[in-house]
PDB file of C-alpha atoms in Angstrom:
ATOM      1  CA  UNK M   1      65.290   9.028 -13.038  1.00 50.00           C
ATOM      2  CA  UNK M   2      63.460  10.424 -15.672  1.00 64.00           C
ATOM      3  CA  UNK M   3      64.106   7.836 -18.339  1.00 57.00           C
ATOM      4  CA  UNK M   4      63.403   5.073 -16.189  1.00 55.00           C
ATOM      5  CA  UNK M   5      60.391   6.707 -14.926  1.00 62.00           C
ATOM      6  CA  UNK M   6      59.289   6.984 -18.761  1.00 69.00           C
ATOM      7  CA  UNK M   7      60.667   3.579 -20.140  1.00 65.00           C
ATOM      8  CA  UNK M   8      58.236   1.958 -16.906  1.00 67.00           C
ATOM      9  CA  UNK M   9      54.786   4.394 -18.370  1.00 69.00           C
ATOM     10  CA  UNK M  10      55.439   3.237 -21.793  1.00 70.00           C
ATOM     11  CA  UNK M  11      56.082  -0.490 -21.050  1.00 77.00           C
ATOM     12  CA  UNK M  12      53.086   0.187 -18.431  1.00 76.00           C
ATOM     13  CA  UNK M  13      50.700   1.018 -21.217  1.00 73.00           C
ATOM     14  CA  UNK M  14      51.867  -1.977 -23.927  1.00 79.00           C
ATOM     15  CA  UNK M  15      51.245  -4.366 -21.175  1.00 79.00           C
ATOM     16  CA  UNK M  16      47.545  -3.095 -20.809  1.00 77.00           C
ATOM     17  CA  UNK M  17      47.551  -2.727 -24.210  1.00 79.00           C
ATOM     18  CA  UNK M  18      48.115  -6.379 -24.729  1.00 84.00           C
ATOM     19  CA  UNK M  19      46.265  -7.979 -21.668  1.00 80.00           C
ATOM     20  CA  UNK M  20      43.604  -5.561 -22.525  1.00 78.00           C
ATOM     21  CA  UNK M  21      43.572  -7.244 -26.311  1.00 82.00           C
ATOM     22  CA  UNK M  22      43.575 -11.008 -24.880  1.00 84.00           C
ATOM     23  CA  UNK M  23      40.477 -10.480 -22.470  1.00 83.00           C
ATOM     24  CA  UNK M  24      42.842 -11.011 -19.948  1.00 85.00           C
ATOM     25  CA  UNK M  25      40.911  -9.929 -17.229  1.00 82.00           C
ATOM     26  CA  UNK M  26      43.065 -12.131 -14.352  1.00 85.00           C
ATOM     27  CA  UNK M  27      45.717 -10.669 -14.437  1.00 85.00           C
ATOM     28  CA  UNK M  28      44.668  -6.993 -15.272  1.00 83.00           C
ATOM     29  CA  UNK M  29      42.451  -7.555 -12.141  1.00 84.00           C
ATOM     30  CA  UNK M  30      45.867  -8.737 -10.224  1.00 85.00           C
ATOM     31  CA  UNK M  31      47.963  -5.853 -11.536  1.00 82.00           C
ATOM     32  CA  UNK M  32      45.654  -3.751  -9.745  1.00 85.00           C
ATOM     33  CA  UNK M  33      45.515  -4.980  -6.848  1.00 87.00           C
ATOM     34  CA  UNK M  34      49.344  -4.879  -6.948  1.00 82.00           C
ATOM     35  CA  UNK M  35      49.247  -1.063  -8.351  1.00 81.00           C
ATOM     36  CA  UNK M  36      46.445   0.061  -6.507  1.00 85.00           C
ATOM     37  CA  UNK M  37      48.297   1.615  -3.900  1.00 85.00           C
ATOM     38  CA  UNK M  38      51.052   3.183  -4.882  1.00 80.00           C
ATOM     39  CA  UNK M  39      47.972   4.869  -7.860  1.00 81.00           C
ATOM     40  CA  UNK M  40      50.410   8.459  -7.900  1.00 78.00           C
ATOM     41  CA  UNK M  41      53.785   6.416  -9.361  1.00 75.00           C
ATOM     42  CA  UNK M  42      51.760   6.074 -12.709  1.00 78.00           C
ATOM     43  CA  UNK M  43      50.740   8.961 -14.778  1.00 82.00           C
ATOM     44  CA  UNK M  44      47.572  10.263 -15.740  1.00 89.00           C
ATOM     45  CA  UNK M  45      47.656   8.430 -19.003  1.00 86.00           C
ATOM     46  CA  UNK M  46      48.193   5.105 -17.070  1.00 82.00           C
ATOM     47  CA  UNK M  47      45.905   5.748 -14.369  1.00 89.00           C
ATOM     48  CA  UNK M  48      42.482   6.865 -17.406  1.00 92.00           C
ATOM     49  CA  UNK M  49      43.231   3.474 -19.453  1.00 86.00           C
ATOM     50  CA  UNK M  50      44.002   1.793 -16.558  1.00 88.00           C
ATOM     51  CA  UNK M  51      40.032   3.265 -14.951  1.00 92.00           C
ATOM     52  CA  UNK M  52      39.326   2.515 -18.823  1.00 90.00           C
ATOM     53  CA  UNK M  53      39.687  -1.359 -18.718  1.00 87.00           C
ATOM     54  CA  UNK M  54      38.658  -1.958 -15.075  1.00 91.00           C
ATOM     55  CA  UNK M  55      35.140  -0.015 -16.189  1.00 93.00           C
ATOM     56  CA  UNK M  56      34.167  -2.336 -19.396  1.00 89.00           C
ATOM     57  CA  UNK M  57      35.277  -4.712 -17.074  1.00 88.00           C
ATOM     58  CA  UNK M  58      32.413  -3.940 -14.376  1.00 92.00           C
ATOM     59  CA  UNK M  59      35.123  -3.231 -10.955  1.00 92.00           C
ATOM     60  CA  UNK M  60      33.193   0.649 -10.689  1.00 95.00           C
ATOM     61  CA  UNK M  61      33.931   0.480  -6.931  1.00 94.00           C
ATOM     62  CA  UNK M  62      37.921  -0.071  -8.452  1.00 93.00           C
ATOM     63  CA  UNK M  63      37.035   1.952 -11.458  1.00 95.00           C
ATOM     64  CA  UNK M  64      36.080   4.817  -8.791  1.00 96.00           C
ATOM     65  CA  UNK M  65      38.848   4.577  -6.874  1.00 95.00           C
ATOM     66  CA  UNK M  66      41.136   5.876  -9.665  1.00 95.00           C
ATOM     67  CA  UNK M  67      38.516   8.612 -10.962  1.00 97.00           C
ATOM     68  CA  UNK M  68      37.855   9.441  -7.771  1.00 96.00           C
ATOM     69  CA  UNK M  69      42.153  10.039  -6.833  1.00 95.00           C
ATOM     70  CA  UNK M  70      42.238  12.148  -9.927  1.00 96.00           C
ATOM     71  CA  UNK M  71      39.333  14.500  -9.508  1.00 96.00           C
ATOM     72  CA  UNK M  72      41.532  15.368  -6.379  1.00 95.00           C
ATOM     73  CA  UNK M  73      44.022  16.381  -7.575  1.00 94.00           C
ATOM     74  CA  UNK M  74      44.767  19.290 -10.174  1.00 95.00           C
ATOM     75  CA  UNK M  75      48.400  17.221 -11.188  1.00 93.00           C
ATOM     76  CA  UNK M  76      45.598  15.937 -13.368  1.00 95.00           C
ATOM     77  CA  UNK M  77      43.644  18.888 -13.693  1.00 96.00           C
ATOM     78  CA  UNK M  78      43.444  18.240 -17.477  1.00 96.00           C
ATOM     79  CA  UNK M  79      41.928  14.861 -17.486  1.00 97.00           C
ATOM     80  CA  UNK M  80      39.218  16.364 -15.598  1.00 96.00           C
ATOM     81  CA  UNK M  81      36.508  15.894 -18.150  1.00 94.00           C
ATOM     82  CA  UNK M  82      36.695  12.830 -18.797  1.00 95.00           C
ATOM     83  CA  UNK M  83      37.353  11.895 -15.703  1.00 97.00           C
ATOM     84  CA  UNK M  84      33.967  13.741 -14.117  1.00 96.00           C
ATOM     85  CA  UNK M  85      32.526  11.984 -17.510  1.00 96.00           C
ATOM     86  CA  UNK M  86      33.550   8.238 -16.196  1.00 97.00           C
ATOM     87  CA  UNK M  87      32.499   9.359 -12.881  1.00 98.00           C
ATOM     88  CA  UNK M  88      28.949  10.708 -13.372  1.00 97.00           C
ATOM     89  CA  UNK M  89      28.184   7.329 -15.184  1.00 97.00           C
ATOM     90  CA  UNK M  90      30.089   4.998 -12.119  1.00 97.00           C
ATOM     91  CA  UNK M  91      26.933   6.990 -10.418  1.00 98.00           C
ATOM     92  CA  UNK M  92      24.603   6.512 -12.831  1.00 97.00           C
ATOM     93  CA  UNK M  93      25.108   2.642 -12.498  1.00 96.00           C
ATOM     94  CA  UNK M  94      25.275   2.120  -9.154  1.00 96.00           C
ATOM     95  CA  UNK M  95      22.330   4.027  -8.583  1.00 96.00           C
ATOM     96  CA  UNK M  96      23.542   7.112  -6.816  1.00 97.00           C
ATOM     97  CA  UNK M  97      21.806   9.887  -7.551  1.00 97.00           C
ATOM     98  CA  UNK M  98      22.439  12.104  -5.870  1.00 97.00           C
ATOM     99  CA  UNK M  99      25.945  11.785  -6.077  1.00 97.00           C
ATOM    100  CA  UNK M 100      25.227  11.796 -10.256  1.00 97.00           C
ATOM    101  CA  UNK M 101      23.308  14.910  -9.793  1.00 97.00           C
ATOM    102  CA  UNK M 102      25.914  16.744  -8.202  1.00 96.00           C
ATOM    103  CA  UNK M 103      29.486  15.207 -10.654  1.00 96.00           C
ATOM    104  CA  UNK M 104      27.140  16.675 -14.104  1.00 95.00           C
ATOM    105  CA  UNK M 105      26.567  20.178 -12.466  1.00 94.00           C
ATOM    106  CA  UNK M 106      30.414  19.974 -13.374  1.00 93.00           C
ATOM    107  CA  UNK M 107      30.847  18.500 -16.804  1.00 93.00           C
ATOM    108  CA  UNK M 108      30.309  20.219 -20.032  1.00 89.00           C
ATOM    109  CA  UNK M 109      28.256  18.744 -23.258  1.00 86.00           C
ATOM    110  CA  UNK M 110      26.141  20.795 -24.575  1.00 79.00           C
ATOM    111  CA  UNK M 111      29.105  21.010 -27.226  1.00 76.00           C
ATOM    112  CA  UNK M 112      29.968  17.125 -27.475  1.00 83.00           C
ATOM    113  CA  UNK M 113      28.401  15.145 -30.270  1.00 90.00           C
ATOM    114  CA  UNK M 114      25.784  12.090 -30.555  1.00 91.00           C
ATOM    115  CA  UNK M 115      25.697   9.882 -28.512  1.00 93.00           C
ATOM    116  CA  UNK M 116      27.111  11.232 -25.495  1.00 94.00           C
ATOM    117  CA  UNK M 117      24.852  14.625 -25.180  1.00 94.00           C
ATOM    118  CA  UNK M 118      22.001  12.429 -25.361  1.00 95.00           C
ATOM    119  CA  UNK M 119      23.807   9.750 -23.542  1.00 96.00           C
ATOM    120  CA  UNK M 120      23.890  12.117 -20.134  1.00 96.00           C
ATOM    121  CA  UNK M 121      20.427  14.033 -20.998  1.00 95.00           C
ATOM    122  CA  UNK M 122      19.361  10.239 -20.977  1.00 96.00           C
ATOM    123  CA  UNK M 123      21.357  10.258 -16.989  1.00 97.00           C
ATOM    124  CA  UNK M 124      19.667  13.373 -15.881  1.00 97.00           C
ATOM    125  CA  UNK M 125      16.457  12.765 -16.896  1.00 96.00           C
ATOM    126  CA  UNK M 126      16.273   9.355 -14.873  1.00 96.00           C
ATOM    127  CA  UNK M 127      18.455  10.323 -11.986  1.00 97.00           C
ATOM    128  CA  UNK M 128      15.854  13.507 -11.527  1.00 96.00           C
ATOM    129  CA  UNK M 129      12.883  10.942 -11.733  1.00 94.00           C
ATOM    130  CA  UNK M 130      14.714   8.450  -8.776  1.00 95.00           C
ATOM    131  CA  UNK M 131      14.674  11.692  -7.370  1.00 95.00           C
ATOM    132  CA  UNK M 132      11.498  12.497  -6.963  1.00 93.00           C
ATOM    133  CA  UNK M 133      12.151  15.819  -8.778  1.00 93.00           C
ATOM    134  CA  UNK M 134       9.752  15.539 -11.129  1.00 91.00           C
ATOM    135  CA  UNK M 135       9.331  19.287 -11.767  1.00 93.00           C
ATOM    136  CA  UNK M 136      12.702  19.361 -13.267  1.00 94.00           C
ATOM    137  CA  UNK M 137      12.190  16.150 -15.783  1.00 94.00           C
ATOM    138  CA  UNK M 138       9.261  17.488 -16.350  1.00 91.00           C
ATOM    139  CA  UNK M 139      10.639  20.564 -17.448  1.00 92.00           C
ATOM    140  CA  UNK M 140      13.917  18.364 -19.339  1.00 92.00           C
ATOM    141  CA  UNK M 141      10.855  17.490 -21.351  1.00 92.00           C
ATOM    142  CA  UNK M 142       9.258  20.419 -22.544  1.00 88.00           C
ATOM    143  CA  UNK M 143      12.898  21.299 -24.297  1.00 89.00           C
ATOM    144  CA  UNK M 144      13.538  17.971 -25.893  1.00 91.00           C
ATOM    145  CA  UNK M 145      13.739  18.493 -29.911  1.00 89.00           C
ATOM    146  CA  UNK M 146      14.633  14.857 -30.909  1.00 93.00           C
ATOM    147  CA  UNK M 147      11.813  13.755 -33.799  1.00 93.00           C
ATOM    148  CA  UNK M 148      10.570  10.173 -33.112  1.00 93.00           C
ATOM    149  CA  UNK M 149      11.288   9.123 -37.183  1.00 91.00           C
ATOM    150  CA  UNK M 150      14.430   9.708 -36.854  1.00 91.00           C
ATOM    151  CA  UNK M 151      16.070   8.553 -33.466  1.00 93.00           C
ATOM    152  CA  UNK M 152      20.109   8.482 -33.961  1.00 91.00           C
ATOM    153  CA  UNK M 153      20.972   6.155 -31.091  1.00 93.00           C
ATOM    154  CA  UNK M 154      20.059   3.821 -27.669  1.00 93.00           C
ATOM    155  CA  UNK M 155      19.888   7.147 -25.817  1.00 96.00           C
ATOM    156  CA  UNK M 156      17.852   8.937 -27.806  1.00 95.00           C
ATOM    157  CA  UNK M 157      15.363   5.371 -27.827  1.00 95.00           C
ATOM    158  CA  UNK M 158      14.897   5.745 -24.070  1.00 95.00           C
ATOM    159  CA  UNK M 159      14.899   9.020 -23.747  1.00 96.00           C
ATOM    160  CA  UNK M 160      11.614   9.298 -25.914  1.00 96.00           C
ATOM    161  CA  UNK M 161      10.192   6.257 -23.729  1.00 95.00           C
ATOM    162  CA  UNK M 162      11.182   7.650 -20.589  1.00 95.00           C
ATOM    163  CA  UNK M 163       9.383  11.220 -22.424  1.00 95.00           C
ATOM    164  CA  UNK M 164       6.509   9.158 -23.380  1.00 95.00           C
ATOM    165  CA  UNK M 165       6.487   7.293 -20.076  1.00 93.00           C
ATOM    166  CA  UNK M 166       5.653  11.338 -18.003  1.00 93.00           C
ATOM    167  CA  UNK M 167       3.536  11.738 -20.222  1.00 92.00           C
ATOM    168  CA  UNK M 168       1.814   8.258 -19.197  1.00 92.00           C
ATOM    169  CA  UNK M 169       1.582   9.142 -16.056  1.00 90.00           C
ATOM    170  CA  UNK M 170      -0.067  12.108 -16.293  1.00 86.00           C
ATOM    171  CA  UNK M 171      -3.960  13.384 -15.283  1.00 80.00           C
ATOM    172  CA  UNK M 172      -4.289  15.497 -18.821  1.00 85.00           C
ATOM    173  CA  UNK M 173      -6.335  13.373 -21.211  1.00 83.00           C
ATOM    174  CA  UNK M 174      -3.966  15.034 -23.574  1.00 89.00           C
ATOM    175  CA  UNK M 175      -0.999  14.935 -22.802  1.00 90.00           C
ATOM    176  CA  UNK M 176      -2.396  10.203 -22.988  1.00 92.00           C
ATOM    177  CA  UNK M 177      -3.267  11.356 -26.294  1.00 93.00           C
ATOM    178  CA  UNK M 178       0.871  12.741 -27.153  1.00 94.00           C
ATOM    179  CA  UNK M 179       2.108   9.467 -25.010  1.00 95.00           C
ATOM    180  CA  UNK M 180       0.136   6.878 -27.362  1.00 96.00           C
ATOM    181  CA  UNK M 181       1.117   8.821 -30.359  1.00 95.00           C
ATOM    182  CA  UNK M 182       4.710   9.031 -29.249  1.00 96.00           C
ATOM    183  CA  UNK M 183       4.595   4.385 -27.986  1.00 96.00           C
ATOM    184  CA  UNK M 184       2.617   4.181 -31.814  1.00 95.00           C
ATOM    185  CA  UNK M 185       6.105   6.303 -33.098  1.00 95.00           C
ATOM    186  CA  UNK M 186       8.294   4.490 -30.864  1.00 95.00           C
ATOM    187  CA  UNK M 187       6.769   0.867 -32.065  1.00 95.00           C
ATOM    188  CA  UNK M 188       7.090   1.706 -35.929  1.00 92.00           C
ATOM    189  CA  UNK M 189      10.953   1.583 -35.098  1.00 88.00           C
ATOM    190  CA  UNK M 190      11.698  -1.149 -37.339  1.00 85.00           C
ATOM    191  CA  UNK M 191      15.526  -1.886 -34.998  1.00 87.00           C
ATOM    192  CA  UNK M 192      13.851  -2.573 -31.819  1.00 90.00           C
ATOM    193  CA  UNK M 193      15.151  -5.771 -30.393  1.00 90.00           C
ATOM    194  CA  UNK M 194      12.129  -8.410 -29.446  1.00 90.00           C
ATOM    195  CA  UNK M 195      12.576  -7.431 -25.527  1.00 90.00           C
ATOM    196  CA  UNK M 196      12.120  -3.914 -26.537  1.00 92.00           C
ATOM    197  CA  UNK M 197       9.487  -4.440 -28.098  1.00 94.00           C
ATOM    198  CA  UNK M 198       7.223  -6.444 -26.206  1.00 94.00           C
ATOM    199  CA  UNK M 199       8.102  -3.364 -23.055  1.00 94.00           C
ATOM    200  CA  UNK M 200       7.076  -1.038 -25.323  1.00 96.00           C
ATOM    201  CA  UNK M 201       3.516  -2.575 -26.496  1.00 97.00           C
ATOM    202  CA  UNK M 202       2.545  -3.896 -23.153  1.00 97.00           C
ATOM    203  CA  UNK M 203       3.880   0.143 -21.639  1.00 96.00           C
ATOM    204  CA  UNK M 204       0.997   1.212 -25.076  1.00 97.00           C
ATOM    205  CA  UNK M 205      -1.300  -1.492 -23.779  1.00 97.00           C
ATOM    206  CA  UNK M 206      -1.140  -0.411 -20.355  1.00 96.00           C
ATOM    207  CA  UNK M 207      -1.887   3.217 -21.291  1.00 96.00           C
ATOM    208  CA  UNK M 208      -4.351   2.053 -24.138  1.00 96.00           C
ATOM    209  CA  UNK M 209      -6.497  -0.391 -20.962  1.00 95.00           C
ATOM    210  CA  UNK M 210      -5.732   3.344 -18.664  1.00 93.00           C
ATOM    211  CA  UNK M 211      -7.467   5.402 -21.254  1.00 93.00           C
ATOM    212  CA  UNK M 212     -10.397   2.745 -21.736  1.00 92.00           C
ATOM    213  CA  UNK M 213      -9.052   2.038 -25.241  1.00 95.00           C
ATOM    214  CA  UNK M 214      -9.629  -0.969 -24.626  1.00 94.00           C
ATOM    215  CA  UNK M 215      -9.511  -3.806 -28.603  1.00 95.00           C
ATOM    216  CA  UNK M 216      -6.397  -1.218 -29.367  1.00 97.00           C
ATOM    217  CA  UNK M 217      -5.081  -2.829 -25.779  1.00 97.00           C
ATOM    218  CA  UNK M 218      -6.339  -6.349 -26.046  1.00 97.00           C
ATOM    219  CA  UNK M 219      -4.017  -5.783 -29.652  1.00 97.00           C
ATOM    220  CA  UNK M 220      -1.387  -4.831 -28.209  1.00 97.00           C
ATOM    221  CA  UNK M 221      -1.258  -7.206 -25.178  1.00 97.00           C
ATOM    222  CA  UNK M 222      -1.925 -10.173 -27.751  1.00 96.00           C
ATOM    223  CA  UNK M 223       1.105  -8.762 -30.116  1.00 95.00           C
ATOM    224  CA  UNK M 224       3.705  -8.969 -26.412  1.00 95.00           C
ATOM    225  CA  UNK M 225       2.222 -12.616 -26.120  1.00 93.00           C
ATOM    226  CA  UNK M 226       2.886 -13.795 -29.699  1.00 92.00           C
ATOM    227  CA  UNK M 227       6.694 -12.028 -28.782  1.00 91.00           C
ATOM    228  CA  UNK M 228       6.486 -14.082 -25.821  1.00 91.00           C
ATOM    229  CA  UNK M 229       6.225 -17.458 -26.755  1.00 85.00           C
ATOM    230  CA  UNK M 230       9.346 -19.233 -26.149  1.00 81.00           C
ATOM    231  CA  UNK M 231       9.762 -17.304 -23.111  1.00 81.00           C
ATOM    232  CA  UNK M 232      10.481 -18.747 -19.690  1.00 80.00           C
ATOM    233  CA  UNK M 233       9.668 -15.199 -17.815  1.00 79.00           C
ATOM    234  CA  UNK M 234       5.751 -15.523 -16.212  1.00 91.00           C
ATOM    235  CA  UNK M 235       5.752 -12.330 -15.423  1.00 94.00           C
ATOM    236  CA  UNK M 236       4.940 -10.821 -18.201  1.00 95.00           C
ATOM    237  CA  UNK M 237       2.964 -13.036 -19.151  1.00 95.00           C
ATOM    238  CA  UNK M 238       0.518 -13.555 -16.156  1.00 96.00           C
ATOM    239  CA  UNK M 239       0.217  -9.523 -16.473  1.00 97.00           C
ATOM    240  CA  UNK M 240      -1.211  -9.713 -19.767  1.00 97.00           C
ATOM    241  CA  UNK M 241      -3.398 -12.924 -19.588  1.00 96.00           C
ATOM    242  CA  UNK M 242      -4.873 -10.794 -15.758  1.00 97.00           C
ATOM    243  CA  UNK M 243      -5.766  -7.303 -18.282  1.00 97.00           C
ATOM    244  CA  UNK M 244      -6.987  -9.419 -21.168  1.00 97.00           C
ATOM    245  CA  UNK M 245      -9.446 -10.445 -18.291  1.00 97.00           C
ATOM    246  CA  UNK M 246     -10.144  -7.337 -16.834  1.00 96.00           C
ATOM    247  CA  UNK M 247     -11.141  -6.236 -21.267  1.00 96.00           C
ATOM    248  CA  UNK M 248     -12.857  -9.098 -21.840  1.00 96.00           C
ATOM    249  CA  UNK M 249     -15.051  -9.380 -19.070  1.00 95.00           C
ATOM    250  CA  UNK M 250     -15.634  -5.250 -19.569  1.00 93.00           C
ATOM    251  CA  UNK M 251     -17.113  -6.071 -23.746  1.00 93.00           C
ATOM    252  CA  UNK M 252     -19.387  -8.791 -21.516  1.00 93.00           C
ATOM    253  CA  UNK M 253     -17.257 -11.548 -23.514  1.00 94.00           C
ATOM    254  CA  UNK M 254     -17.396 -14.123 -20.693  1.00 94.00           C
ATOM    255  CA  UNK M 255     -16.658 -16.776 -22.825  1.00 96.00           C
ATOM    256  CA  UNK M 256     -12.893 -15.411 -23.841  1.00 96.00           C
ATOM    257  CA  UNK M 257     -12.384 -14.132 -20.448  1.00 96.00           C
ATOM    258  CA  UNK M 258     -13.314 -18.067 -18.784  1.00 95.00           C
ATOM    259  CA  UNK M 259     -10.611 -18.988 -21.656  1.00 96.00           C
ATOM    260  CA  UNK M 260      -8.104 -16.517 -20.526  1.00 96.00           C
ATOM    261  CA  UNK M 261      -8.532 -17.278 -17.101  1.00 96.00           C
ATOM    262  CA  UNK M 262      -7.574 -21.112 -17.104  1.00 96.00           C
ATOM    263  CA  UNK M 263      -4.473 -20.338 -18.990  1.00 95.00           C
ATOM    264  CA  UNK M 264      -3.549 -18.595 -16.037  1.00 96.00           C
ATOM    265  CA  UNK M 265      -4.391 -20.414 -13.993  1.00 95.00           C
ATOM    266  CA  UNK M 266      -2.421 -22.838 -15.962  1.00 95.00           C
ATOM    267  CA  UNK M 267       0.339 -21.132 -16.247  1.00 95.00           C
ATOM    268  CA  UNK M 268       1.151 -20.149 -13.365  1.00 94.00           C
ATOM    269  CA  UNK M 269      -1.556 -21.694 -10.340  1.00 95.00           C
ATOM    270  CA  UNK M 270       0.073 -19.374  -7.497  1.00 95.00           C
ATOM    271  CA  UNK M 271      -0.166 -16.064  -9.422  1.00 95.00           C
ATOM    272  CA  UNK M 272      -1.090 -13.553  -7.250  1.00 96.00           C
ATOM    273  CA  UNK M 273      -2.937 -12.246 -11.001  1.00 95.00           C
ATOM    274  CA  UNK M 274      -5.059 -14.976 -10.600  1.00 95.00           C
ATOM    275  CA  UNK M 275      -6.148 -14.390  -7.297  1.00 95.00           C
ATOM    276  CA  UNK M 276      -6.663 -10.490  -7.538  1.00 94.00           C
ATOM    277  CA  UNK M 277      -9.180 -11.732 -11.420  1.00 94.00           C
ATOM    278  CA  UNK M 278     -10.734 -14.474  -9.303  1.00 92.00           C
ATOM    279  CA  UNK M 279     -12.126 -11.717  -6.843  1.00 88.00           C
ATOM    280  CA  UNK M 280     -13.493  -9.535  -9.841  1.00 79.00           C
ATOM    281  CA  UNK M 281     -15.772 -12.684 -10.709  1.00 70.00           C
TER     282      UNK M 281
END
């Protein structure tokens, strides 16, 4: 009966909305477990809503089951643009980069607004990088028109960060200088979280170190270390101390090098970077 079917679907929408509003994720998953074998009973709108809820719950395999089902049948063709966007996001988040690039070829985002346009540009750059397609990365980077002084969203920030990393990997000194300029531009963003600032400072310090800009690298490492003062994760601290030791030695400052070596030994006496620093005495 069409009326019964209509009432069922409308009530299902209300039911899902109520569960989502109450953050009753256990009941949502129970409902999905019951209905998953009868997906064809649901309308496209029902399926899209349920897929979005499962996606937000990071139940990516379950969300993928819905979206791939919808992508398979032409009766859901009106939903395909958003279905394929969601599939692309799922493939990217689960590290299926070849699958991401395949579905990305079916998606048109050129006329969409921010931040979605930048979101898929960032995903595509990362997918090419993860699949070792460096030429595609370079070609896309050349087309970027994002002003680092006017970053509109997190994806634009991540794109520029990736651009700086890519330039830093090149052997050309001009690219190194461009990467350094971009890293410094990004560090001027007042909206950075402490975690973002630490990551950027270390990347900038590493680049300065590789370029032989000892004092600038030392300043960057020291600034990052200050942000890490209350952080219990020692990996970045060990990395920073190791490079500070190398800088002090290169600058013929043996007392500071020994003091920093002692700090690294105290921080983690079994550190790989401590062994490397001791080997280079």
